[in-house]
PDB file of C-alpha atoms in Angstrom:
ATOM      1  CA  MET A   1      -4.838 -21.907  -4.809  1.00 60.00           C
ATOM      2  CA  ILE A   2      -6.319 -18.666  -6.026  1.00 60.00           C
ATOM      3  CA  PHE A   3      -5.624 -17.410  -9.526  1.00 60.00           C
ATOM      4  CA  LEU A   4      -6.219 -13.729 -10.031  1.00 56.00           C
ATOM      5  CA  PRO A   5      -7.117 -12.661 -13.549  1.00 59.00           C
ATOM      6  CA  ILE A   6      -4.518 -10.518 -15.247  1.00 58.00           C
ATOM      7  CA  SER A   7      -6.219  -7.169 -15.475  1.00 62.00           C
ATOM      8  CA  SER A   8      -3.406  -5.252 -17.137  1.00 61.00           C
ATOM      9  CA  PRO A   9      -0.343  -5.992 -19.283  1.00 59.00           C
ATOM     10  CA  GLN A  10       1.865  -4.476 -16.553  1.00 57.00           C
ATOM     11  CA  GLN A  11       0.972  -7.347 -14.194  1.00 64.00           C
ATOM     12  CA  PHE A  12       2.313  -9.847 -16.710  1.00 80.00           C
ATOM     13  CA  LEU A  13       5.381  -7.772 -17.652  1.00 84.00           C
ATOM     14  CA  GLY A  14       7.600  -8.834 -14.739  1.00 84.00           C
ATOM     15  CA  PHE A  15       6.987 -12.504 -15.464  1.00 85.00           C
ATOM     16  CA  LEU A  16       7.605 -12.015 -19.186  1.00 88.00           C
ATOM     17  CA  LEU A  17      10.845 -10.081 -18.635  1.00 90.00           C
ATOM     18  CA  GLY A  18      12.136 -12.693 -16.176  1.00 89.00           C
ATOM     19  CA  SER A  19      11.170 -15.657 -18.354  1.00 89.00           C
ATOM     20  CA  THR A  20      12.697 -14.076 -21.456  1.00 92.00           C
ATOM     21  CA  HIS A  21      15.944 -13.344 -19.608  1.00 92.00           C
ATOM     22  CA  ARG A  22      16.117 -16.951 -18.358  1.00 94.00           C
ATOM     23  CA  ARG A  23      15.516 -18.376 -21.848  1.00 95.00           C
ATOM     24  CA  ILE A  24      18.227 -16.198 -23.422  1.00 96.00           C
ATOM     25  CA  SER A  25      20.613 -16.942 -20.542  1.00 95.00           C
ATOM     26  CA  ASN A  26      19.963 -20.705 -20.815  1.00 96.00           C
ATOM     27  CA  ALA A  27      20.566 -20.656 -24.575  1.00 97.00           C
ATOM     28  CA  PHE A  28      23.825 -18.757 -24.064  1.00 97.00           C
ATOM     29  CA  ALA A  29      24.816 -21.145 -21.241  1.00 97.00           C
ATOM     30  CA  ARG A  30      24.387 -24.104 -23.615  1.00 97.00           C
ATOM     31  CA  ALA A  31      26.568 -22.367 -26.218  1.00 97.00           C
ATOM     32  CA  LEU A  32      29.252 -21.620 -23.587  1.00 97.00           C
ATOM     33  CA  LYS A  33      29.285 -25.122 -22.064  1.00 96.00           C
ATOM     34  CA  PRO A  34      32.349 -26.324 -24.049  1.00 96.00           C
ATOM     35  CA  TYR A  35      34.290 -23.296 -22.747  1.00 95.00           C
ATOM     36  CA  ASP A  36      33.702 -24.099 -19.038  1.00 93.00           C
ATOM     37  CA  ILE A  37      32.214 -20.682 -18.255  1.00 96.00           C
ATOM     38  CA  THR A  38      28.722 -19.506 -17.302  1.00 95.00           C
ATOM     39  CA  PRO A  39      26.995 -16.430 -18.765  1.00 94.00           C
ATOM     40  CA  GLU A  40      27.405 -14.675 -15.404  1.00 93.00           C
ATOM     41  CA  GLN A  41      31.162 -15.388 -15.326  1.00 95.00           C
ATOM     42  CA  TRP A  42      31.420 -14.482 -19.020  1.00 96.00           C
ATOM     43  CA  SER A  43      29.866 -11.041 -18.497  1.00 93.00           C
ATOM     44  CA  VAL A  44      32.332 -10.258 -15.687  1.00 95.00           C
ATOM     45  CA  LEU A  45      35.255 -11.513 -17.788  1.00 96.00           C
ATOM     46  CA  LEU A  46      34.068  -9.396 -20.733  1.00 95.00           C
ATOM     47  CA  MET A  47      34.111  -6.333 -18.481  1.00 94.00           C
ATOM     48  CA  ILE A  48      37.658  -7.116 -17.314  1.00 95.00           C
ATOM     49  CA  VAL A  49      38.827  -7.654 -20.909  1.00 95.00           C
ATOM     50  CA  ASP A  50      37.206  -4.363 -21.976  1.00 94.00           C
ATOM     51  CA  ARG A  51      38.563  -2.392 -19.006  1.00 93.00           C
ATOM     52  CA  GLU A  52      41.924  -3.861 -17.992  1.00 92.00           C
ATOM     53  CA  GLY A  53      42.869  -2.810 -14.479  1.00 92.00           C
ATOM     54  CA  ILE A  54      39.255  -2.319 -13.343  1.00 92.00           C
ATOM     55  CA  ASN A  55      38.811  -2.890  -9.621  1.00 90.00           C
ATOM     56  CA  GLN A  56      36.426  -5.407  -8.082  1.00 87.00           C
ATOM     57  CA  LYS A  57      34.101  -2.696  -6.727  1.00 87.00           C
ATOM     58  CA  GLU A  58      33.726  -1.180 -10.217  1.00 90.00           C
ATOM     59  CA  VAL A  59      32.968  -4.630 -11.662  1.00 91.00           C
ATOM     60  CA  ALA A  60      30.240  -5.159  -9.045  1.00 88.00           C
ATOM     61  CA  ALA A  61      28.656  -1.771  -9.802  1.00 87.00           C
ATOM     62  CA  ALA A  62      28.848  -2.177 -13.595  1.00 86.00           C
ATOM     63  CA  ALA A  63      27.479  -5.736 -13.456  1.00 83.00           C
ATOM     64  CA  ALA A  64      24.762  -4.739 -10.946  1.00 80.00           C
ATOM     65  CA  LYS A  65      25.913  -7.518  -8.603  1.00 84.00           C
ATOM     66  CA  ASP A  66      26.638  -7.416  -4.885  1.00 86.00           C
ATOM     67  CA  GLN A  67      30.220  -7.550  -3.589  1.00 86.00           C
ATOM     68  CA  PRO A  68      30.153 -11.187  -2.324  1.00 90.00           C
ATOM     69  CA  THR A  69      28.767 -12.485  -5.650  1.00 91.00           C
ATOM     70  CA  THR A  70      31.351 -10.517  -7.604  1.00 91.00           C
ATOM     71  CA  ALA A  71      34.138 -11.757  -5.313  1.00 91.00           C
ATOM     72  CA  ARG A  72      33.069 -15.393  -5.917  1.00 95.00           C
ATOM     73  CA  ILE A  73      32.988 -14.893  -9.697  1.00 96.00           C
ATOM     74  CA  VAL A  74      36.398 -13.166  -9.675  1.00 95.00           C
ATOM     75  CA  GLU A  75      37.824 -16.028  -7.578  1.00 95.00           C
ATOM     76  CA  LEU A  76      36.473 -18.603 -10.051  1.00 97.00           C
ATOM     77  CA  LEU A  77      37.807 -16.704 -13.061  1.00 97.00           C
ATOM     78  CA  GLN A  78      41.202 -16.540 -11.397  1.00 97.00           C
ATOM     79  CA  LYS A  79      41.174 -20.286 -10.576  1.00 97.00           C
ATOM     80  CA  LYS A  80      40.287 -21.040 -14.194  1.00 96.00           C
ATOM     81  CA  GLY A  81      43.260 -18.946 -15.328  1.00 97.00           C
ATOM     82  CA  PHE A  82      41.175 -16.305 -17.141  1.00 97.00           C
ATOM     83  CA  ILE A  83      42.250 -13.319 -14.996  1.00 97.00           C
ATOM     84  CA  THR A  84      44.940 -12.142 -12.594  1.00 96.00           C
ATOM     85  CA  LYS A  85      44.561  -9.870  -9.567  1.00 92.00           C
ATOM     86  CA  SER A  86      47.038  -7.324  -8.256  1.00 90.00           C
ATOM     87  CA  THR A  87      46.861  -4.941  -5.326  1.00 86.00           C
ATOM     88  CA  SER A  88      46.069  -1.351  -6.266  1.00 78.00           C
ATOM     89  CA  PRO A  89      49.014   0.979  -5.674  1.00 82.00           C
ATOM     90  CA  SER A  90      46.585   3.744  -4.588  1.00 81.00           C
ATOM     91  CA  ASP A  91      44.445   1.566  -2.257  1.00 79.00           C
ATOM     92  CA  ARG A  92      46.033  -1.537  -0.728  1.00 79.00           C
ATOM     93  CA  ARG A  93      42.572  -2.970   0.059  1.00 79.00           C
ATOM     94  CA  ALA A  94      41.481  -2.907  -3.591  1.00 79.00           C
ATOM     95  CA  PHE A  95      42.382  -5.433  -6.265  1.00 85.00           C
ATOM     96  CA  LEU A  96      42.937  -4.515  -9.897  1.00 92.00           C
ATOM     97  CA  LEU A  97      41.803  -7.162 -12.376  1.00 95.00           C
ATOM     98  CA  TYR A  98      43.518  -8.059 -15.632  1.00 97.00           C
ATOM     99  CA  PRO A  99      42.637 -10.684 -18.244  1.00 97.00           C
ATOM    100  CA  THR A 100      45.166 -13.370 -19.074  1.00 97.00           C
ATOM    101  CA  LEU A 101      45.848 -14.254 -22.699  1.00 97.00           C
ATOM    102  CA  GLU A 102      43.573 -17.278 -22.165  1.00 97.00           C
ATOM    103  CA  GLY A 103      40.800 -15.004 -20.857  1.00 97.00           C
ATOM    104  CA  GLN A 104      41.145 -12.610 -23.801  1.00 97.00           C
ATOM    105  CA  THR A 105      41.133 -15.501 -26.274  1.00 97.00           C
ATOM    106  CA  LEU A 106      38.035 -17.007 -24.663  1.00 97.00           C
ATOM    107  CA  ILE A 107      36.134 -13.716 -24.986  1.00 97.00           C
ATOM    108  CA  GLU A 108      37.260 -13.254 -28.612  1.00 97.00           C
ATOM    109  CA  SER A 109      36.105 -16.765 -29.515  1.00 96.00           C
ATOM    110  CA  THR A 110      32.768 -16.553 -27.703  1.00 97.00           C
ATOM    111  CA  ILE A 111      31.531 -13.071 -28.650  1.00 97.00           C
ATOM    112  CA  PRO A 112      30.046 -14.563 -31.865  1.00 97.00           C
ATOM    113  CA  LEU A 113      28.115 -17.072 -29.687  1.00 97.00           C
ATOM    114  CA  GLU A 114      26.643 -14.229 -27.632  1.00 96.00           C
ATOM    115  CA  GLN A 115      25.778 -12.284 -30.784  1.00 96.00           C
ATOM    116  CA  GLN A 116      24.121 -15.361 -32.333  1.00 97.00           C
ATOM    117  CA  THR A 117      22.105 -15.977 -29.147  1.00 97.00           C
ATOM    118  CA  ILE A 118      20.791 -12.403 -29.234  1.00 96.00           C
ATOM    119  CA  GLN A 119      20.179 -12.502 -33.022  1.00 96.00           C
ATOM    120  CA  THR A 120      18.054 -15.618 -32.557  1.00 96.00           C
ATOM    121  CA  ALA A 121      16.129 -13.981 -29.701  1.00 96.00           C
ATOM    122  CA  VAL A 122      15.316 -10.814 -31.662  1.00 96.00           C
ATOM    123  CA  ALA A 123      14.648 -12.483 -35.018  1.00 96.00           C
ATOM    124  CA  GLY A 124      11.715 -10.824 -36.744  1.00 96.00           C
ATOM    125  CA  LEU A 125      12.187  -7.414 -35.123  1.00 96.00           C
ATOM    126  CA  SER A 126      13.013  -4.546 -37.471  1.00 96.00           C
ATOM    127  CA  PRO A 127      15.978  -2.321 -36.546  1.00 95.00           C
ATOM    128  CA  ASP A 128      13.491   0.424 -35.552  1.00 97.00           C
ATOM    129  CA  LYS A 129      11.511  -1.918 -33.275  1.00 96.00           C
ATOM    130  CA  LEU A 130      14.749  -3.240 -31.790  1.00 95.00           C
ATOM    131  CA  GLU A 131      15.907   0.304 -30.982  1.00 97.00           C
ATOM    132  CA  GLU A 132      12.488   1.086 -29.508  1.00 97.00           C
ATOM    133  CA  LEU A 133      12.750  -2.045 -27.325  1.00 95.00           C
ATOM    134  CA  ARG A 134      16.249  -1.079 -26.165  1.00 95.00           C
ATOM    135  CA  VAL A 135      15.057   2.415 -25.196  1.00 96.00           C
ATOM    136  CA  MET A 136      12.061   0.984 -23.311  1.00 94.00           C
ATOM    137  CA  LEU A 137      14.194  -1.554 -21.433  1.00 92.00           C
ATOM    138  CA  GLU A 138      16.719   1.144 -20.496  1.00 92.00           C
ATOM    139  CA  LEU A 139      13.875   3.250 -19.094  1.00 94.00           C
ATOM    140  CA  ILE A 140      12.500   0.309 -17.095  1.00 89.00           C
ATOM    141  CA  TYR A 141      16.027  -0.459 -15.831  1.00 85.00           C
ATOM    142  CA  HIS A 142      16.509   3.188 -14.837  1.00 89.00           C
ATOM    143  CA  ASN A 143      13.078   3.395 -13.155  1.00 90.00           C
ATOM    144  CA  THR A 144      13.641   0.260 -11.089  1.00 85.00           C
ATOM    145  CA  GLY A 145      17.055   1.432  -9.922  1.00 81.00           C
ATOM    146  CA  ASN A 146      15.592   4.590  -8.447  1.00 59.00           C
ATOM    147  CA  SER A 147      12.877   2.983  -6.364  1.00 50.00           C
ATOM    148  CA  HIS A 148      13.602   3.059  -2.630  1.00 49.00           C
ATOM    149  CA  GLN A 149      10.642   1.248  -1.167  1.00 44.00           C
TER     150      GLN A 149
END
């Protein structure tokens, strides 16, 4: 096995971003365990609660997930009783998604868990540094979405 020396911080950045995301996601997953929902399912449910009547294609685009993954998550959320689906009156092939009362209640009770997970992760960062980090991450997100290699 060959180990190449890290010659620039950029080479380490991808690993650091991925590892940090996994740690935050795992901490949030542990907090959500009693609610029988994963962070991935939670983020889709949050979107549906925030935008009642959103269609599945819009959820996929907003969550940056492919259609099959989104369809599986929507199916699971429906089986768990957190959402309902109805056919769009303007496009019979599209489904409109609505939260159930149980889905809305779950989001309301778990938002503090998500906020606490993030607060723990960013502890020690001043509001200015936190804003600077957000701006940098948005730029990286934007830059990586435009690459067609």
